[in-house]
Amino acid sequence: MKLATIKDGTRDGRLVVVSDDLTQCSDVGHIARTLQAALDDWATVAPRLERVAEGIAGGWQPVQRFHEHECESPLPRAYQWADGSAYVNHVELVRKARGAEMPDSFWHDPLMYQGGSDAFIGPRAPIRFPSDAVEWGIDMEGEVAVITGDVPMGASRDEALDAIRLVMLVNDVSLRGLIPGELAKGFGFFQSKPASAFSPCAVTPDQLGDAFLDGKLHLPLEVDLNGQPFGRAEAGEDMVFDFGTLIAHAAKTRALAAGTIIGSGTVSNKDPDGSPGRPVSDGGKGYSCIAEIRMIETIDDGAPRTPFMGNGDTVRIDMKDASGHSIFGAIDQTVELG
């Protein structure tokens, strides 16, 4: 089942069920007006939404055209957004970029920060900052995320996996120029982590079949920068901490409310020889953020060549099934400064 939130002038939008091919949708306001309302009563609501999905596929459910540009993020705002760093290769590279060593504990104890969740931006909305923000080091971060049901404090990994309701993609915008100063204060991210954007659709794990296995999504994440392939990292590879582990980590000292979003962190692969990774143009899997390629350039050449994003730059984040069809719809954004 695929769910989306259509813009309707309200803060939380209007919930629809979307066809598998992302061409049609059906309004389900009579079942649950918003995605959060559905999550709050998932055991009752989900089977009714599934019947709508079956009706769309069978041709007997009333439908309308589905347009990705009309979507909000599936949850336009959420009770909680916590982003992990499951791909330790990424953590290692970006820490090197700012001259910080990586403790060995990072390989067995996940990093996680609590991001702002009062308002996300839509998957086709521009990334807006003031004109001088180019100095902030605007970067995209392509990630996978899950939305949970209620998770009790102290949940096990298996209990955490059972609590996953939906899967989606993320552009977790980062301001690299602000991160070192913020972290030096010892109090974590705030200004350096502005509003994130999520894919047009959130998808139930069963819809993903064998691609979602053991708490990992085993498909390439396609990241394009200014219309050119930038990253094709395999989301199921080099993921040190699966989503069950990340959710259990978040729930160690607190219960998580239905509608909590947990992110994977930037999807990142090493090459088979153990090297940090090569650009797509050189036959590698590339990168899901600019900071990684800048670090590789620094290692190879002594200084980065690739600039961070500026006015008019575009990023597209997508994931396709075995037949080459988009699963979640695409995040497609342009930086607007001024």
PDB file of N, CA and C in Angstrom, residues 82-151:
ATOM      1  N   ALA A  82      13.928  11.637  14.310  1.00  0.00           N
ATOM      2  CA  ALA A  82      15.253  11.299  14.839  1.00  0.00           C
ATOM      3  C   ALA A  82      16.052  10.626  13.737  1.00  0.00           C
ATOM      4  N   ASP A  83      17.208  11.164  13.443  1.00  0.00           N
ATOM      5  CA  ASP A  83      18.017  10.667  12.333  1.00  0.00           C
ATOM      6  C   ASP A  83      19.260   9.979  12.861  1.00  0.00           C
ATOM      7  N   GLY A  84      19.467   8.746  12.416  1.00  0.00           N
ATOM      8  CA  GLY A  84      20.637   7.986  12.822  1.00  0.00           C
ATOM      9  C   GLY A  84      21.773   8.133  11.832  1.00  0.00           C
ATOM     10  N   SER A  85      22.831   7.392  12.077  1.00  0.00           N
ATOM     11  CA  SER A  85      23.963   7.308  11.146  1.00  0.00           C
ATOM     12  C   SER A  85      24.311   5.846  10.985  1.00  0.00           C
ATOM     13  N   ALA A  86      23.486   5.153  10.220  1.00  0.00           N
ATOM     14  CA  ALA A  86      23.649   3.704  10.071  1.00  0.00           C
ATOM     15  C   ALA A  86      24.812   3.337   9.163  1.00  0.00           C
ATOM     16  N   TYR A  87      25.195   4.261   8.275  1.00  0.00           N
ATOM     17  CA  TYR A  87      26.281   3.990   7.329  1.00  0.00           C
ATOM     18  C   TYR A  87      27.559   4.618   7.880  1.00  0.00           C
ATOM     19  N   VAL A  88      28.330   3.822   8.570  1.00  0.00           N
ATOM     20  CA  VAL A  88      29.477   4.352   9.311  1.00  0.00           C
ATOM     21  C   VAL A  88      30.550   4.880   8.365  1.00  0.00           C
ATOM     22  N   ASN A  89      30.583   4.362   7.131  1.00  0.00           N
ATOM     23  CA  ASN A  89      31.518   4.906   6.136  1.00  0.00           C
ATOM     24  C   ASN A  89      31.292   6.402   5.955  1.00  0.00           C
ATOM     25  N   HIS A  90      30.029   6.830   5.903  1.00  0.00           N
ATOM     26  CA  HIS A  90      29.717   8.250   5.763  1.00  0.00           C
ATOM     27  C   HIS A  90      30.204   9.034   6.979  1.00  0.00           C
ATOM     28  N   VAL A  91      29.943   8.510   8.163  1.00  0.00           N
ATOM     29  CA  VAL A  91      30.354   9.191   9.393  1.00  0.00           C
ATOM     30  C   VAL A  91      31.865   9.390   9.403  1.00  0.00           C
ATOM     31  N   GLU A  92      32.584   8.345   9.011  1.00  0.00           N
ATOM     32  CA  GLU A  92      34.038   8.404   9.007  1.00  0.00           C
ATOM     33  C   GLU A  92      34.553   9.476   8.054  1.00  0.00           C
ATOM     34  N   LEU A  93      33.946   9.540   6.865  1.00  0.00           N
ATOM     35  CA  LEU A  93      34.406  10.508   5.870  1.00  0.00           C
ATOM     36  C   LEU A  93      34.125  11.944   6.287  1.00  0.00           C
ATOM     37  N   VAL A  94      32.901  12.231   6.748  1.00  0.00           N
ATOM     38  CA  VAL A  94      32.580  13.626   7.073  1.00  0.00           C
ATOM     39  C   VAL A  94      33.326  14.091   8.324  1.00  0.00           C
ATOM     40  N   ARG A  95      33.629  13.177   9.235  1.00  0.00           N
ATOM     41  CA  ARG A  95      34.436  13.569  10.397  1.00  0.00           C
ATOM     42  C   ARG A  95      35.866  13.896   9.969  1.00  0.00           C
ATOM     43  N   LYS A  96      36.396  13.112   9.032  1.00  0.00           N
ATOM     44  CA  LYS A  96      37.723  13.420   8.506  1.00  0.00           C
ATOM     45  C   LYS A  96      37.734  14.797   7.847  1.00  0.00           C
ATOM     46  N   ALA A  97      36.629  15.121   7.186  1.00  0.00           N
ATOM     47  CA  ALA A  97      36.540  16.394   6.473  1.00  0.00           C
ATOM     48  C   ALA A  97      36.664  17.582   7.421  1.00  0.00           C
ATOM     49  N   ARG A  98      36.232  17.409   8.653  1.00  0.00           N
ATOM     50  CA  ARG A  98      36.357  18.513   9.609  1.00  0.00           C
ATOM     51  C   ARG A  98      37.455  18.250  10.648  1.00  0.00           C
ATOM     52  N   GLY A  99      38.351  17.288  10.347  1.00  0.00           N
ATOM     53  CA  GLY A  99      39.522  17.052  11.181  1.00  0.00           C
ATOM     54  C   GLY A  99      39.227  16.357  12.489  1.00  0.00           C
ATOM     55  N   ALA A 100      38.140  15.592  12.544  1.00  0.00           N
ATOM     56  CA  ALA A 100      37.771  14.892  13.782  1.00  0.00           C
ATOM     57  C   ALA A 100      37.988  13.391  13.625  1.00  0.00           C
ATOM     58  N   GLU A 101      38.599  12.769  14.605  1.00  0.00           N
ATOM     59  CA  GLU A 101      38.779  11.318  14.598  1.00  0.00           C
ATOM     60  C   GLU A 101      37.462  10.626  14.936  1.00  0.00           C
ATOM     61  N   MET A 102      37.313   9.391  14.476  1.00  0.00           N
ATOM     62  CA  MET A 102      36.091   8.635  14.742  1.00  0.00           C
ATOM     63  C   MET A 102      36.353   7.590  15.817  1.00  0.00           C
ATOM     64  N   PRO A 103      35.680   7.689  16.965  1.00  0.00           N
ATOM     65  CA  PRO A 103      35.854   6.691  18.009  1.00  0.00           C
ATOM     66  C   PRO A 103      35.423   5.298  17.550  1.00  0.00           C
ATOM     67  N   ASP A 104      36.046   4.281  18.054  1.00  0.00           N
ATOM     68  CA  ASP A 104      35.696   2.898  17.700  1.00  0.00           C
ATOM     69  C   ASP A 104      34.261   2.559  18.098  1.00  0.00           C
ATOM     70  N   SER A 105      33.729   3.235  19.110  1.00  0.00           N
ATOM     71  CA  SER A 105      32.374   2.944  19.590  1.00  0.00           C
ATOM     72  C   SER A 105      31.313   3.198  18.520  1.00  0.00           C
ATOM     73  N   PHE A 106      31.643   4.025  17.518  1.00  0.00           N
ATOM     74  CA  PHE A 106      30.667   4.348  16.478  1.00  0.00           C
ATOM     75  C   PHE A 106      30.279   3.129  15.649  1.00  0.00           C
ATOM     76  N   TRP A 107      31.089   2.062  15.707  1.00  0.00           N
ATOM     77  CA  TRP A 107      30.801   0.846  14.962  1.00  0.00           C
ATOM     78  C   TRP A 107      29.796  -0.053  15.683  1.00  0.00           C
ATOM     79  N   HIS A 108      29.535   0.200  16.956  1.00  0.00           N
ATOM     80  CA  HIS A 108      28.582  -0.655  17.678  1.00  0.00           C
ATOM     81  C   HIS A 108      27.564   0.124  18.511  1.00  0.00           C
ATOM     82  N   ASP A 109      27.659   1.448  18.520  1.00  0.00           N
ATOM     83  CA  ASP A 109      26.693   2.273  19.249  1.00  0.00           C
ATOM     84  C   ASP A 109      26.241   3.395  18.317  1.00  0.00           C
ATOM     85  N   PRO A 110      25.000   3.350  17.800  1.00  0.00           N
ATOM     86  CA  PRO A 110      24.586   4.299  16.757  1.00  0.00           C
ATOM     87  C   PRO A 110      24.621   5.746  17.213  1.00  0.00           C
ATOM     88  N   LEU A 111      24.992   6.618  16.285  1.00  0.00           N
ATOM     89  CA  LEU A 111      24.781   8.047  16.469  1.00  0.00           C
ATOM     90  C   LEU A 111      23.335   8.370  16.118  1.00  0.00           C
ATOM     91  N   MET A 112      22.760   9.340  16.789  1.00  0.00           N
ATOM     92  CA  MET A 112      21.405   9.761  16.472  1.00  0.00           C
ATOM     93  C   MET A 112      21.199  11.182  16.982  1.00  0.00           C
ATOM     94  N   TYR A 113      20.558  12.004  16.170  1.00  0.00           N
ATOM     95  CA  TYR A 113      20.210  13.349  16.631  1.00  0.00           C
ATOM     96  C   TYR A 113      18.713  13.557  16.441  1.00  0.00           C
ATOM     97  N   GLN A 114      18.151  14.469  17.208  1.00  0.00           N
ATOM     98  CA  GLN A 114      16.730  14.785  17.134  1.00  0.00           C
ATOM     99  C   GLN A 114      16.567  16.052  16.305  1.00  0.00           C
ATOM    100  N   GLY A 115      15.965  15.893  15.113  1.00  0.00           N
ATOM    101  CA  GLY A 115      15.805  17.028  14.219  1.00  0.00           C
ATOM    102  C   GLY A 115      14.493  17.761  14.440  1.00  0.00           C
ATOM    103  N   GLY A 116      14.369  18.906  13.787  1.00  0.00           N
ATOM    104  CA  GLY A 116      13.130  19.662  13.865  1.00  0.00           C
ATOM    105  C   GLY A 116      12.038  18.977  13.067  1.00  0.00           C
ATOM    106  N   SER A 117      10.855  18.831  13.660  1.00  0.00           N
ATOM    107  CA  SER A 117       9.771  18.115  12.983  1.00  0.00           C
ATOM    108  C   SER A 117       8.470  18.900  12.962  1.00  0.00           C
ATOM    109  N   ASP A 118       8.521  20.175  13.340  1.00  0.00           N
ATOM    110  CA  ASP A 118       7.296  20.978  13.373  1.00  0.00           C
ATOM    111  C   ASP A 118       6.792  21.311  11.979  1.00  0.00           C
ATOM    112  N   ALA A 119       7.672  21.296  10.983  1.00  0.00           N
ATOM    113  CA  ALA A 119       7.247  21.548   9.600  1.00  0.00           C
ATOM    114  C   ALA A 119       8.312  21.017   8.654  1.00  0.00           C
ATOM    115  N   PHE A 120       7.941  20.031   7.831  1.00  0.00           N
ATOM    116  CA  PHE A 120       8.821  19.545   6.774  1.00  0.00           C
ATOM    117  C   PHE A 120       8.462  20.266   5.479  1.00  0.00           C
ATOM    118  N   ILE A 121       9.362  20.228   4.510  1.00  0.00           N
ATOM    119  CA  ILE A 121       9.054  20.813   3.213  1.00  0.00           C
ATOM    120  C   ILE A 121       8.649  19.697   2.249  1.00  0.00           C
ATOM    121  N   GLY A 122       7.847  20.056   1.254  1.00  0.00           N
ATOM    122  CA  GLY A 122       7.338  19.069   0.322  1.00  0.00           C
ATOM    123  C   GLY A 122       8.418  18.527  -0.597  1.00  0.00           C
ATOM    124  N   PRO A 123       8.170  17.390  -1.217  1.00  0.00           N
ATOM    125  CA  PRO A 123       9.178  16.750  -2.065  1.00  0.00           C
ATOM    126  C   PRO A 123       9.521  17.527  -3.329  1.00  0.00           C
ATOM    127  N   ARG A 124       8.656  18.457  -3.734  1.00  0.00           N
ATOM    128  CA  ARG A 124       8.939  19.283  -4.907  1.00  0.00           C
ATOM    129  C   ARG A 124       9.093  20.756  -4.522  1.00  0.00           C
ATOM    130  N   ALA A 125       9.124  21.058  -3.243  1.00  0.00           N
ATOM    131  CA  ALA A 125       9.268  22.440  -2.786  1.00  0.00           C
ATOM    132  C   ALA A 125      10.719  22.886  -2.898  1.00  0.00           C
ATOM    133  N   PRO A 126      10.956  24.167  -3.161  1.00  0.00           N
ATOM    134  CA  PRO A 126      12.336  24.651  -3.222  1.00  0.00           C
ATOM    135  C   PRO A 126      13.002  24.641  -1.852  1.00  0.00           C
ATOM    136  N   ILE A 127      14.333  24.600  -1.881  1.00  0.00           N
ATOM    137  CA  ILE A 127      15.144  24.731  -0.666  1.00  0.00           C
ATOM    138  C   ILE A 127      15.522  26.200  -0.572  1.00  0.00           C
ATOM    139  N   ARG A 128      14.843  26.947   0.302  1.00  0.00           N
ATOM    140  CA  ARG A 128      14.989  28.401   0.333  1.00  0.00           C
ATOM    141  C   ARG A 128      15.849  28.854   1.511  1.00  0.00           C
ATOM    142  N   PHE A 129      16.789  29.740   1.204  1.00  0.00           N
ATOM    143  CA  PHE A 129      17.622  30.377   2.220  1.00  0.00           C
ATOM    144  C   PHE A 129      17.889  31.820   1.787  1.00  0.00           C
ATOM    145  N   PRO A 130      18.385  32.670   2.704  1.00  0.00           N
ATOM    146  CA  PRO A 130      18.754  34.029   2.305  1.00  0.00           C
ATOM    147  C   PRO A 130      19.939  34.025   1.342  1.00  0.00           C
ATOM    148  N   SER A 131      20.186  35.165   0.721  1.00  0.00           N
ATOM    149  CA  SER A 131      21.170  35.244  -0.354  1.00  0.00           C
ATOM    150  C   SER A 131      22.587  34.889   0.097  1.00  0.00           C
ATOM    151  N   ASP A 132      22.920  35.117   1.353  1.00  0.00           N
ATOM    152  CA  ASP A 132      24.287  34.826   1.813  1.00  0.00           C
ATOM    153  C   ASP A 132      24.464  33.388   2.282  1.00  0.00           C
ATOM    154  N   ALA A 133      23.437  32.553   2.106  1.00  0.00           N
ATOM    155  CA  ALA A 133      23.504  31.188   2.627  1.00  0.00           C
ATOM    156  C   ALA A 133      24.465  30.311   1.860  1.00  0.00           C
ATOM    157  N   VAL A 134      24.925  30.739   0.688  1.00  0.00           N
ATOM    158  CA  VAL A 134      25.891  29.925  -0.040  1.00  0.00           C
ATOM    159  C   VAL A 134      27.139  29.686   0.813  1.00  0.00           C
ATOM    160  N   GLU A 135      27.413  30.590   1.733  1.00  0.00           N
ATOM    161  CA  GLU A 135      28.558  30.434   2.629  1.00  0.00           C
ATOM    162  C   GLU A 135      28.296  29.384   3.710  1.00  0.00           C
ATOM    163  N   TRP A 136      27.053  28.951   3.852  1.00  0.00           N
ATOM    164  CA  TRP A 136      26.723  27.961   4.878  1.00  0.00           C
ATOM    165  C   TRP A 136      27.032  26.533   4.451  1.00  0.00           C
ATOM    166  N   GLY A 137      27.389  26.343   3.178  1.00  0.00           N
ATOM    167  CA  GLY A 137      27.722  24.995   2.719  1.00  0.00           C
ATOM    168  C   GLY A 137      26.499  24.113   2.552  1.00  0.00           C
ATOM    169  N   ILE A 138      25.600  24.501   1.642  1.00  0.00           N
ATOM    170  CA  ILE A 138      24.329  23.786   1.459  1.00  0.00           C
ATOM    171  C   ILE A 138      24.583  22.428   0.817  1.00  0.00           C
ATOM    172  N   ASP A 139      24.129  21.387   1.479  1.00  0.00           N
ATOM    173  CA  ASP A 139      24.361  20.019   1.018  1.00  0.00           C
ATOM    174  C   ASP A 139      23.068  19.222   1.107  1.00  0.00           C
ATOM    175  N   MET A 140      22.873  18.299   0.166  1.00  0.00           N
ATOM    176  CA  MET A 140      21.763  17.346   0.275  1.00  0.00           C
ATOM    177  C   MET A 140      22.286  16.089   0.970  1.00  0.00           C
ATOM    178  N   GLU A 141      21.367  15.317   1.527  1.00  0.00           N
ATOM    179  CA  GLU A 141      21.708  14.001   2.071  1.00  0.00           C
ATOM    180  C   GLU A 141      20.580  13.040   1.722  1.00  0.00           C
ATOM    181  N   GLY A 142      20.861  12.094   0.839  1.00  0.00           N
ATOM    182  CA  GLY A 142      19.878  11.106   0.453  1.00  0.00           C
ATOM    183  C   GLY A 142      19.828   9.974   1.463  1.00  0.00           C
ATOM    184  N   GLU A 143      18.635   9.720   1.986  1.00  0.00           N
ATOM    185  CA  GLU A 143      18.476   8.729   3.043  1.00  0.00           C
ATOM    186  C   GLU A 143      17.192   7.921   2.841  1.00  0.00           C
ATOM    187  N   VAL A 144      17.077   6.867   3.633  1.00  0.00           N
ATOM    188  CA  VAL A 144      15.840   6.102   3.787  1.00  0.00           C
ATOM    189  C   VAL A 144      15.316   6.381   5.193  1.00  0.00           C
ATOM    190  N   ALA A 145      13.996   6.375   5.367  1.00  0.00           N
ATOM    191  CA  ALA A 145      13.404   6.583   6.695  1.00  0.00           C
ATOM    192  C   ALA A 145      12.209   5.661   6.873  1.00  0.00           C
ATOM    193  N   VAL A 146      11.872   5.401   8.119  1.00  0.00           N
ATOM    194  CA  VAL A 146      10.660   4.647   8.438  1.00  0.00           C
ATOM    195  C   VAL A 146       9.794   5.466   9.377  1.00  0.00           C
ATOM    196  N   ILE A 147       8.490   5.220   9.312  1.00  0.00           N
ATOM    197  CA  ILE A 147       7.541   5.792  10.268  1.00  0.00           C
ATOM    198  C   ILE A 147       7.057   4.659  11.158  1.00  0.00           C
ATOM    199  N   THR A 148       7.072   4.874  12.453  1.00  0.00           N
ATOM    200  CA  THR A 148       6.700   3.826  13.390  1.00  0.00           C
ATOM    201  C   THR A 148       5.287   4.009  13.932  1.00  0.00           C
ATOM    202  N   GLY A 149       4.759   2.914  14.468  1.00  0.00           N
ATOM    203  CA  GLY A 149       3.618   2.986  15.364  1.00  0.00           C
ATOM    204  C   GLY A 149       4.130   3.265  16.758  1.00  0.00           C
ATOM    205  N   ASP A 150       3.310   3.043  17.762  1.00  0.00           N
ATOM    206  CA  ASP A 150       3.767   3.218  19.142  1.00  0.00           C
ATOM    207  C   ASP A 150       4.846   2.188  19.463  1.00  0.00           C
ATOM    208  N   VAL A 151       5.919   2.653  20.088  1.00  0.00           N
ATOM    209  CA  VAL A 151       7.030   1.776  20.477  1.00  0.00           C
ATOM    210  C   VAL A 151       7.249   1.949  21.978  1.00  0.00           C
TER     211      VAL A 151
END
